[in-house]
PDB file of C-alpha atoms in Angstrom:
ATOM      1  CA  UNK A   1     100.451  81.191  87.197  1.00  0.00           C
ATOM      2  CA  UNK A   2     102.615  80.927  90.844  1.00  0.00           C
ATOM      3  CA  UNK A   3      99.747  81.358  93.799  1.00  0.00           C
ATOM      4  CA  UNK A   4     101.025  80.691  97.062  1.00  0.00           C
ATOM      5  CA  UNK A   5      97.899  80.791 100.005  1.00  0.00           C
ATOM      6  CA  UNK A   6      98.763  81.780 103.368  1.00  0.00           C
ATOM      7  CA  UNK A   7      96.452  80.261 106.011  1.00  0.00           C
ATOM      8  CA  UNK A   8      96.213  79.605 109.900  1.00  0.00           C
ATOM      9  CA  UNK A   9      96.692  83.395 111.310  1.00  0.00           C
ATOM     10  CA  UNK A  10      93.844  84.978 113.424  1.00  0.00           C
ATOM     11  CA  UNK A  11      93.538  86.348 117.245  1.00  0.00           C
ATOM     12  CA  UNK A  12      95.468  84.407 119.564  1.00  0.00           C
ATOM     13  CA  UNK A  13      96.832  85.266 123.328  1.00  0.00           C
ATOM     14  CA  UNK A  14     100.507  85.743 124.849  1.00  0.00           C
ATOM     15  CA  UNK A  15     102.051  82.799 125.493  1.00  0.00           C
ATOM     16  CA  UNK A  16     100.013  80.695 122.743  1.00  0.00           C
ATOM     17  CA  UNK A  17     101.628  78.821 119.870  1.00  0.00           C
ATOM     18  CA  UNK A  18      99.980  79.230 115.680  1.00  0.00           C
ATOM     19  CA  UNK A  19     100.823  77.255 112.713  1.00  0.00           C
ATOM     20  CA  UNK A  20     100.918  79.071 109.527  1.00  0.00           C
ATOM     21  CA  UNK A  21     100.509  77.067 106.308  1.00  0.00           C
ATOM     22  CA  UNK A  22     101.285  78.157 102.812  1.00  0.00           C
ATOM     23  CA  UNK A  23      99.454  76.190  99.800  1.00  0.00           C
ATOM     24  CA  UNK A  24     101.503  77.008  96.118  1.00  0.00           C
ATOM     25  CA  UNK A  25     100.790  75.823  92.676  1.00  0.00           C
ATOM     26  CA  UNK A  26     101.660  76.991  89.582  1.00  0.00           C
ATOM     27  CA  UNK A  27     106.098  75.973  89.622  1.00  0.00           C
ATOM     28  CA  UNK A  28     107.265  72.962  90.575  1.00  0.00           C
ATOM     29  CA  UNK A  29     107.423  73.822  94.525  1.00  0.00           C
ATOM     30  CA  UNK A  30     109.456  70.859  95.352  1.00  0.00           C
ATOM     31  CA  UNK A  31     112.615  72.490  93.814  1.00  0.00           C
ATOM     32  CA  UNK A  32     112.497  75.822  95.293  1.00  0.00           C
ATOM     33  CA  UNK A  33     113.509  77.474  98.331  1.00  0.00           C
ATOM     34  CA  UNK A  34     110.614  79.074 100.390  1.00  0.00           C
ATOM     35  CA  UNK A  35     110.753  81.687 102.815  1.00  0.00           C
ATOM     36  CA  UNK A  36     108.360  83.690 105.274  1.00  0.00           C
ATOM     37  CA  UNK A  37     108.519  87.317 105.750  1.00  0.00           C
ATOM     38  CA  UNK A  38     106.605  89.364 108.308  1.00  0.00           C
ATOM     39  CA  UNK A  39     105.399  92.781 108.327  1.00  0.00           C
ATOM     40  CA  UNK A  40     104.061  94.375 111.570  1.00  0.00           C
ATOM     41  CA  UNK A  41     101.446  96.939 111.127  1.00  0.00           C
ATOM     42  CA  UNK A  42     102.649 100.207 109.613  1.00  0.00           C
ATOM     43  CA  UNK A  43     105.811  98.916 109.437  1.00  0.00           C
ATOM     44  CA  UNK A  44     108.771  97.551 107.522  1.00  0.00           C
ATOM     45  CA  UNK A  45     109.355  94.110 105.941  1.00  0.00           C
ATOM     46  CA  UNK A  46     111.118  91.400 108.548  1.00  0.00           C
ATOM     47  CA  UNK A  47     113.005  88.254 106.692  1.00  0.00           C
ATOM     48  CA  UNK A  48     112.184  85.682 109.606  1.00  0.00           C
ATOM     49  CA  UNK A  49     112.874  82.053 107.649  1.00  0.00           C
ATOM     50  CA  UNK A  50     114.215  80.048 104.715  1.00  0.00           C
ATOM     51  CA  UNK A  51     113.693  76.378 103.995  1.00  0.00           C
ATOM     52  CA  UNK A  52     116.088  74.966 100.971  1.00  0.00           C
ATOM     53  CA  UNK A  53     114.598  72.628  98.332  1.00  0.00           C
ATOM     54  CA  UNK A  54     116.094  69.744  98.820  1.00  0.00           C
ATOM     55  CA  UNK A  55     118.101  69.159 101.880  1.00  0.00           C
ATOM     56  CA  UNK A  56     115.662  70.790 103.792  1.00  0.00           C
ATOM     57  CA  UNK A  57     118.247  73.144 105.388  1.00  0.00           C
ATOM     58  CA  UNK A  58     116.841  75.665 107.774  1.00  0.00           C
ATOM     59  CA  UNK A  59     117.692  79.112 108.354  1.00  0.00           C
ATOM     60  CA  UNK A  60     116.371  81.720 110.681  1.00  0.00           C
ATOM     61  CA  UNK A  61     116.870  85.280 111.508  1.00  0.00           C
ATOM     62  CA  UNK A  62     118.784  85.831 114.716  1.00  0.00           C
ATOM     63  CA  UNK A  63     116.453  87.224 116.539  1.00  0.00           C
ATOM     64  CA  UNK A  64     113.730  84.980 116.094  1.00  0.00           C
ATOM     65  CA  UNK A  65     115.606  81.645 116.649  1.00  0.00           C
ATOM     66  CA  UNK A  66     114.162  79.370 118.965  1.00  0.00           C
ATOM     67  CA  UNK A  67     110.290  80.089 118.705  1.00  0.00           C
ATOM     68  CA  UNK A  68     110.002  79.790 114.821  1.00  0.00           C
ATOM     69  CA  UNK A  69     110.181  76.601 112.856  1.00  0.00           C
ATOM     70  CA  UNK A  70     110.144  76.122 109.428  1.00  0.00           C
ATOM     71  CA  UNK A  71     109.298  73.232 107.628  1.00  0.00           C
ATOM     72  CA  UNK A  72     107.760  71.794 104.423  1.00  0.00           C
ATOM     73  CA  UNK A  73     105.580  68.997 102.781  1.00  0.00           C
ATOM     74  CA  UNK A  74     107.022  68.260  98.912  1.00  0.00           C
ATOM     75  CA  UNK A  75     104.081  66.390  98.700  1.00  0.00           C
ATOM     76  CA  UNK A  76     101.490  68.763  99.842  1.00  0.00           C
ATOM     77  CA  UNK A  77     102.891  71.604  98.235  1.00  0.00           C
ATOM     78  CA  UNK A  78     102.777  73.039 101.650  1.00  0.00           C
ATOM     79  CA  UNK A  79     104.794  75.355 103.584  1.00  0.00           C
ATOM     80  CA  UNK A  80     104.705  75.892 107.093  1.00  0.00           C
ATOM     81  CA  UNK A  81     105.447  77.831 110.330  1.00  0.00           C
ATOM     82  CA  UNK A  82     105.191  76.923 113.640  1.00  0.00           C
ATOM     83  CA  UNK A  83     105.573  79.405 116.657  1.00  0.00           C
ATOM     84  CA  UNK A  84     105.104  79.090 120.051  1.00  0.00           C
ATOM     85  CA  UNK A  85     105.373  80.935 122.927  1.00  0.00           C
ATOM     86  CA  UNK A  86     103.371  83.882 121.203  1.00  0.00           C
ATOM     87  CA  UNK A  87     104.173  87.635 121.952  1.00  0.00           C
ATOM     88  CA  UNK A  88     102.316  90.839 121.315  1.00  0.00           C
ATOM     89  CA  UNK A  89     105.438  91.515 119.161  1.00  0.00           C
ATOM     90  CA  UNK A  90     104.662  88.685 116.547  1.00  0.00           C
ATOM     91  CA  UNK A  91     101.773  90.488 115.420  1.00  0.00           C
ATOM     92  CA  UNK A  92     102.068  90.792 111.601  1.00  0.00           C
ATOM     93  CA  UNK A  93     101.181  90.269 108.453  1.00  0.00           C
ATOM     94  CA  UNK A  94     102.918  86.940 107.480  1.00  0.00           C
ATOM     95  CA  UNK A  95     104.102  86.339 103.752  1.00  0.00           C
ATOM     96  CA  UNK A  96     104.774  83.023 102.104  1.00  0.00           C
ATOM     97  CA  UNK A  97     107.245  83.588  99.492  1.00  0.00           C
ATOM     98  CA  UNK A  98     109.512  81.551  96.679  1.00  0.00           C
ATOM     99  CA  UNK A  99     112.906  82.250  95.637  1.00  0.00           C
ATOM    100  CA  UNK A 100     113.187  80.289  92.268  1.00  0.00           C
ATOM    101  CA  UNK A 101     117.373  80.921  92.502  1.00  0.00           C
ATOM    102  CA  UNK A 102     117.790  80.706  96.205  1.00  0.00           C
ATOM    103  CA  UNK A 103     118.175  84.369  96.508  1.00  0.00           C
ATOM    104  CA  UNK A 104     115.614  87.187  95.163  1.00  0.00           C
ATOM    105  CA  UNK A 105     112.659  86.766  96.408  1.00  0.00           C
ATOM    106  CA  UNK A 106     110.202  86.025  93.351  1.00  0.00           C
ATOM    107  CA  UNK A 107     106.795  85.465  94.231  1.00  0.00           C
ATOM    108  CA  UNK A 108     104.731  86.663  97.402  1.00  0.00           C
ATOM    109  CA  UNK A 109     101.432  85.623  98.761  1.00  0.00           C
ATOM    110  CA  UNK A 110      98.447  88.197  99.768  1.00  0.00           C
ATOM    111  CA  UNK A 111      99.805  87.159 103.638  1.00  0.00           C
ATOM    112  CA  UNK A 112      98.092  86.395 106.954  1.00  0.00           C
ATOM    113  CA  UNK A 113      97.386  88.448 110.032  1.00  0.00           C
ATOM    114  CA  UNK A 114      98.268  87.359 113.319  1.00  0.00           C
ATOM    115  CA  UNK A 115      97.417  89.090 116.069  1.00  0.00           C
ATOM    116  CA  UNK A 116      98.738  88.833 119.351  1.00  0.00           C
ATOM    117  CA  UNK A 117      96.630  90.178 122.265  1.00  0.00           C
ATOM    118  CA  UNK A 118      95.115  89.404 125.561  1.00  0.00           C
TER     119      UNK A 118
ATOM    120  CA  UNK B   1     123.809  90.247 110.380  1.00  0.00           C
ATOM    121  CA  UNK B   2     123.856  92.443 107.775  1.00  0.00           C
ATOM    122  CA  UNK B   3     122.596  96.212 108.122  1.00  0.00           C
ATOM    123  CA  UNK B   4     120.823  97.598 104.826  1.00  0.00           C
ATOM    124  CA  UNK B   5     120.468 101.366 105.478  1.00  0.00           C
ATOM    125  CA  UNK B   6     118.121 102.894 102.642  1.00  0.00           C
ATOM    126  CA  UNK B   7     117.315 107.045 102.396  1.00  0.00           C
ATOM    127  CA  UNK B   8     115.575 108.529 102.166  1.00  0.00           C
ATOM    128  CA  UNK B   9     112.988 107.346 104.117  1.00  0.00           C
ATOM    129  CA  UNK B  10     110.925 109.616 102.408  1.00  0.00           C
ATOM    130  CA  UNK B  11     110.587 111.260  99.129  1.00  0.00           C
ATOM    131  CA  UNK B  12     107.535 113.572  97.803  1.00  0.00           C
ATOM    132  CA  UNK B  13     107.921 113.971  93.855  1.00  0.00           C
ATOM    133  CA  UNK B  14     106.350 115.201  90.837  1.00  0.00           C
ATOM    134  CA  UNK B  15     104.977 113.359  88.128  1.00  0.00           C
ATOM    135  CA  UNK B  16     108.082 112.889  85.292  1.00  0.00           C
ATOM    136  CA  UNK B  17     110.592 113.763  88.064  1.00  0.00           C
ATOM    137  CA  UNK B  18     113.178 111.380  88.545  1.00  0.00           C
ATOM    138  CA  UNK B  19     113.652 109.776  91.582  1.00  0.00           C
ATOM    139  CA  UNK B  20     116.805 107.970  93.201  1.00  0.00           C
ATOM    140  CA  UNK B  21     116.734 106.112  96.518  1.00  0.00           C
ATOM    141  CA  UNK B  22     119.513 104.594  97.922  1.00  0.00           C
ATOM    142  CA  UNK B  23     120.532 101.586  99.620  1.00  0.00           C
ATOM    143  CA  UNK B  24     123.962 100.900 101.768  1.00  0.00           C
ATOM    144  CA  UNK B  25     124.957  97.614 103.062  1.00  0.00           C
ATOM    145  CA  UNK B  26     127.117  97.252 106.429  1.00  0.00           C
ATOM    146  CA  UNK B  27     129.495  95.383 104.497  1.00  0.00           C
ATOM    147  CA  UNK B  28     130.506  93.942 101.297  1.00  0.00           C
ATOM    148  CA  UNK B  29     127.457  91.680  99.297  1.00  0.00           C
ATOM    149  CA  UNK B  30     128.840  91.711  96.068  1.00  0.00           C
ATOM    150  CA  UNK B  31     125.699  91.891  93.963  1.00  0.00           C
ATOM    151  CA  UNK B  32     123.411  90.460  95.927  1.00  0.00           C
ATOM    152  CA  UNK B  33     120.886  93.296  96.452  1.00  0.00           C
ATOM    153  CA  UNK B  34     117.651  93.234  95.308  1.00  0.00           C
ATOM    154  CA  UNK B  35     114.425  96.027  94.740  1.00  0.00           C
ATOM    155  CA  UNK B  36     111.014  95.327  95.575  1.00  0.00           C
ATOM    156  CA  UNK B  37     108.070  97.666  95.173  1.00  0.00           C
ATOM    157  CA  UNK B  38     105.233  97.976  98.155  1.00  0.00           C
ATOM    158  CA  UNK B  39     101.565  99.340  96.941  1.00  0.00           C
ATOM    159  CA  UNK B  40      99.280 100.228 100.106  1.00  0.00           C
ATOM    160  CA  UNK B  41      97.850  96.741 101.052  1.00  0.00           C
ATOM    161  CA  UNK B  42      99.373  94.682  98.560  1.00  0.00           C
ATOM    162  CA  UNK B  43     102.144  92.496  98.812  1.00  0.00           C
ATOM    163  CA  UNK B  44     105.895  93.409  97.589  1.00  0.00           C
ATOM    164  CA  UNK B  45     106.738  92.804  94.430  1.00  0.00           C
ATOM    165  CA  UNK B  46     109.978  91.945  92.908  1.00  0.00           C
ATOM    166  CA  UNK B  47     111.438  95.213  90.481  1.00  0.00           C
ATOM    167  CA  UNK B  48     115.478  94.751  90.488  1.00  0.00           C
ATOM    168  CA  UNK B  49     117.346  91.412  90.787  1.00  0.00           C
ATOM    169  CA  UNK B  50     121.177  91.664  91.531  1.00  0.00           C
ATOM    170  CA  UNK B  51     121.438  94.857  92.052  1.00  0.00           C
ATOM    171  CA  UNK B  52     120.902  95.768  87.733  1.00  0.00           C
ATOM    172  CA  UNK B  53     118.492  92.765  85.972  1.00  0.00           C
ATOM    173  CA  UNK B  54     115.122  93.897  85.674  1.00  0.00           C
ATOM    174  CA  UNK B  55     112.596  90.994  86.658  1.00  0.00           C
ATOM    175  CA  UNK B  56     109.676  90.032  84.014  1.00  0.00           C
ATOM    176  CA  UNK B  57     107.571  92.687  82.990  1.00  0.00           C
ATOM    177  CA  UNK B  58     108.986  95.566  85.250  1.00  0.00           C
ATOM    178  CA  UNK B  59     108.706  99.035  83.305  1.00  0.00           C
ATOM    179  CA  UNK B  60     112.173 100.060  82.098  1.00  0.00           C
ATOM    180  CA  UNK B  61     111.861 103.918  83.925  1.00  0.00           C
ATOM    181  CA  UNK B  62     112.643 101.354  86.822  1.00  0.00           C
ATOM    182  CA  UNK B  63     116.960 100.240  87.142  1.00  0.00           C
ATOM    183  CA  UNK B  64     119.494  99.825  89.612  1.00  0.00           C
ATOM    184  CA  UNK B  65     123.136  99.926  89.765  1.00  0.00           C
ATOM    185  CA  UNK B  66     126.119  99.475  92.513  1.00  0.00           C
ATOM    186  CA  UNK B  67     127.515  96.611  94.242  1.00  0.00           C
ATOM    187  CA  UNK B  68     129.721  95.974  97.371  1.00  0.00           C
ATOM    188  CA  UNK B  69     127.938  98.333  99.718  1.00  0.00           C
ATOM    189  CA  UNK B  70     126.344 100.732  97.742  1.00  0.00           C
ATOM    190  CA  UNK B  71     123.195 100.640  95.658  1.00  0.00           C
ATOM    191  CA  UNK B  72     120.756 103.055  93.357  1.00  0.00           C
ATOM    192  CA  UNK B  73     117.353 102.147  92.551  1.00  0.00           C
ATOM    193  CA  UNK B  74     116.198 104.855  89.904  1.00  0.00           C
ATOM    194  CA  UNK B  75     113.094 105.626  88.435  1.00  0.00           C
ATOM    195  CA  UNK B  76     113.217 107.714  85.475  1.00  0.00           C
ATOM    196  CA  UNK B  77     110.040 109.540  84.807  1.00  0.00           C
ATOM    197  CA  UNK B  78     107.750 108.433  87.752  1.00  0.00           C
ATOM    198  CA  UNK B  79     104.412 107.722  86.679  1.00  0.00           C
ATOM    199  CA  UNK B  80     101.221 108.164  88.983  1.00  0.00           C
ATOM    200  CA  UNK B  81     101.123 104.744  89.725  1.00  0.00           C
ATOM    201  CA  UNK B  82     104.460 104.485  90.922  1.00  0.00           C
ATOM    202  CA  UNK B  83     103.357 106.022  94.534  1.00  0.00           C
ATOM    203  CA  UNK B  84     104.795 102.863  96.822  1.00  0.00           C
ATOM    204  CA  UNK B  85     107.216 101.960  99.478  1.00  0.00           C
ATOM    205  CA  UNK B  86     110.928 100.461  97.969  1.00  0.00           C
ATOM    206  CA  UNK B  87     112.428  98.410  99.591  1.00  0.00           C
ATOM    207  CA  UNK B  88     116.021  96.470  99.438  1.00  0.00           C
ATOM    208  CA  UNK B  89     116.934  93.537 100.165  1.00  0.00           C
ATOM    209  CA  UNK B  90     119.994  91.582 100.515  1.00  0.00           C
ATOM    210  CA  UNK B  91     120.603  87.524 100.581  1.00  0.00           C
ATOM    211  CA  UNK B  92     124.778  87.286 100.538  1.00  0.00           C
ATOM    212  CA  UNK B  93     124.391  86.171 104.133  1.00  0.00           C
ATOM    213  CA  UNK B  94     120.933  85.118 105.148  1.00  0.00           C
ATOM    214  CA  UNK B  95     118.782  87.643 104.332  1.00  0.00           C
ATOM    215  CA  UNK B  96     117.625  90.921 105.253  1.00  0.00           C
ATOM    216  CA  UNK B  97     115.827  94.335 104.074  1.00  0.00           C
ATOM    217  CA  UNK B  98     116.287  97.743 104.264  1.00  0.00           C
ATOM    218  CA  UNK B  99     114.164  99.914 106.636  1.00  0.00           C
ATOM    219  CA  UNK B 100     112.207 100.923 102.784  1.00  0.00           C
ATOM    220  CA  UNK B 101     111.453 104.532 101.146  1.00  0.00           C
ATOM    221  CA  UNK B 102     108.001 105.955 100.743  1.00  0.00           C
ATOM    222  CA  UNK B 103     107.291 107.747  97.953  1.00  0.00           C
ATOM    223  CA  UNK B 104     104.653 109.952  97.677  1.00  0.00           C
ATOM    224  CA  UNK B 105     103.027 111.634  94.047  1.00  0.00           C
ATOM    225  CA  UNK B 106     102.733 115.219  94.815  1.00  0.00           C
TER     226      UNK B 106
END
């Protein structure tokens, strides 16, 4: 059975910086692209990053370049997101999620809540 | 960036009744549109890959249709449980989703 854990979100302040951690098992993790998706409260999904399998290629949405980085341990089975320079705007419900063909989106964690506030 | 445009943004139905949301793309993707189904505080789940495959274990009342910029997620003979947000989402350039579709059971 795919589980993927998201970890690391909580109450932080403006201006801070949160790492967000992902733990899967169940699929061979190592071969799949992951992604993180956000959802701020009461509203819509938000595609903010992609990591491919095995070159590691990074994307990000436009918007959100520059604060957000991606990045993966194979070995860990761990996914990850960094962001710094926090603003009230990041606050969200942050999902891990695979994409077993590099596109669809397959599997989804339960997600993490950030919250931004002073 | 792509633009997925979804309506309505709201539907009330009737159990049995079928329902048809839509999904428009601000320019050509091909197939690459995909349906995913919101519960109150759960995550998304994955209904309709490229635009017509049903992923494992869907219910067949749920199928979708269209490529290029236009796309039909249909659910024939909504069931109780089917009371969720829709949502579509695209990955022919990056990615990105539609603004989604509440549907509520009357």
């Amino acid at each position: 059975e795919v589980q993927l854990v998201e970890s690391g979100g909580g109450l932080v302040k403006p201006g801070e910086s949160l790492r967000l951690s992902c733990a899967a098992s169940g699929f061979t993790f190592s071969a799949y692209r992951m992604n993180w998706v956000r959802q701020a409260p009461g509203k819509g999904l938000e595609w903010v990053s992609s990591i491919n399998a095995y070159t590691e290629n990074t994307y990000y949405a436009e918007s959100l370049k520059g604060r957000f980085t991606i990045s993966r341990d194979n070995a860990k089975r761990s996914l990850y997101l960094d962001i710094s320079t926090l603003r009230v705007e990041d606050t969200a419900v942050y999902y891990c999620v695979s994409a077993t063909t590099v596109s669809f989106f397959d599997y989804w964690g339960l997600g993490t809540l950030v919250t931004v506030s002073s | 960036e792509i633009v997925l445009t979804q309506s309505p943004d709201f539907q009330s139905v009737t159990v049995k009744e079928k329902v048809t949301i839509t999904c428009r793309a601000s320019q050509d993707i091909g197939n690459s549109l995909h349906w995913y189904q919101q519960k109150p505080h759960q995550s998304p789940k994955l209904l309709i890959k490229f635009a017509s495959q049903s992923f494992s274990g869907v219910p067949s009342r749920f199928s979708g249709s269209g490529s290029g910029t236009d796309f039909t997620l249909t659910i024939n003979g909504l069931e109780a449980e089917d009371g969720a947000t829709y949502y579509c989402h695209q990955t022919s350039s990056l990615s990105s989703f539609g603004g989604g579709t509440k549907v509520e059971i009357k």
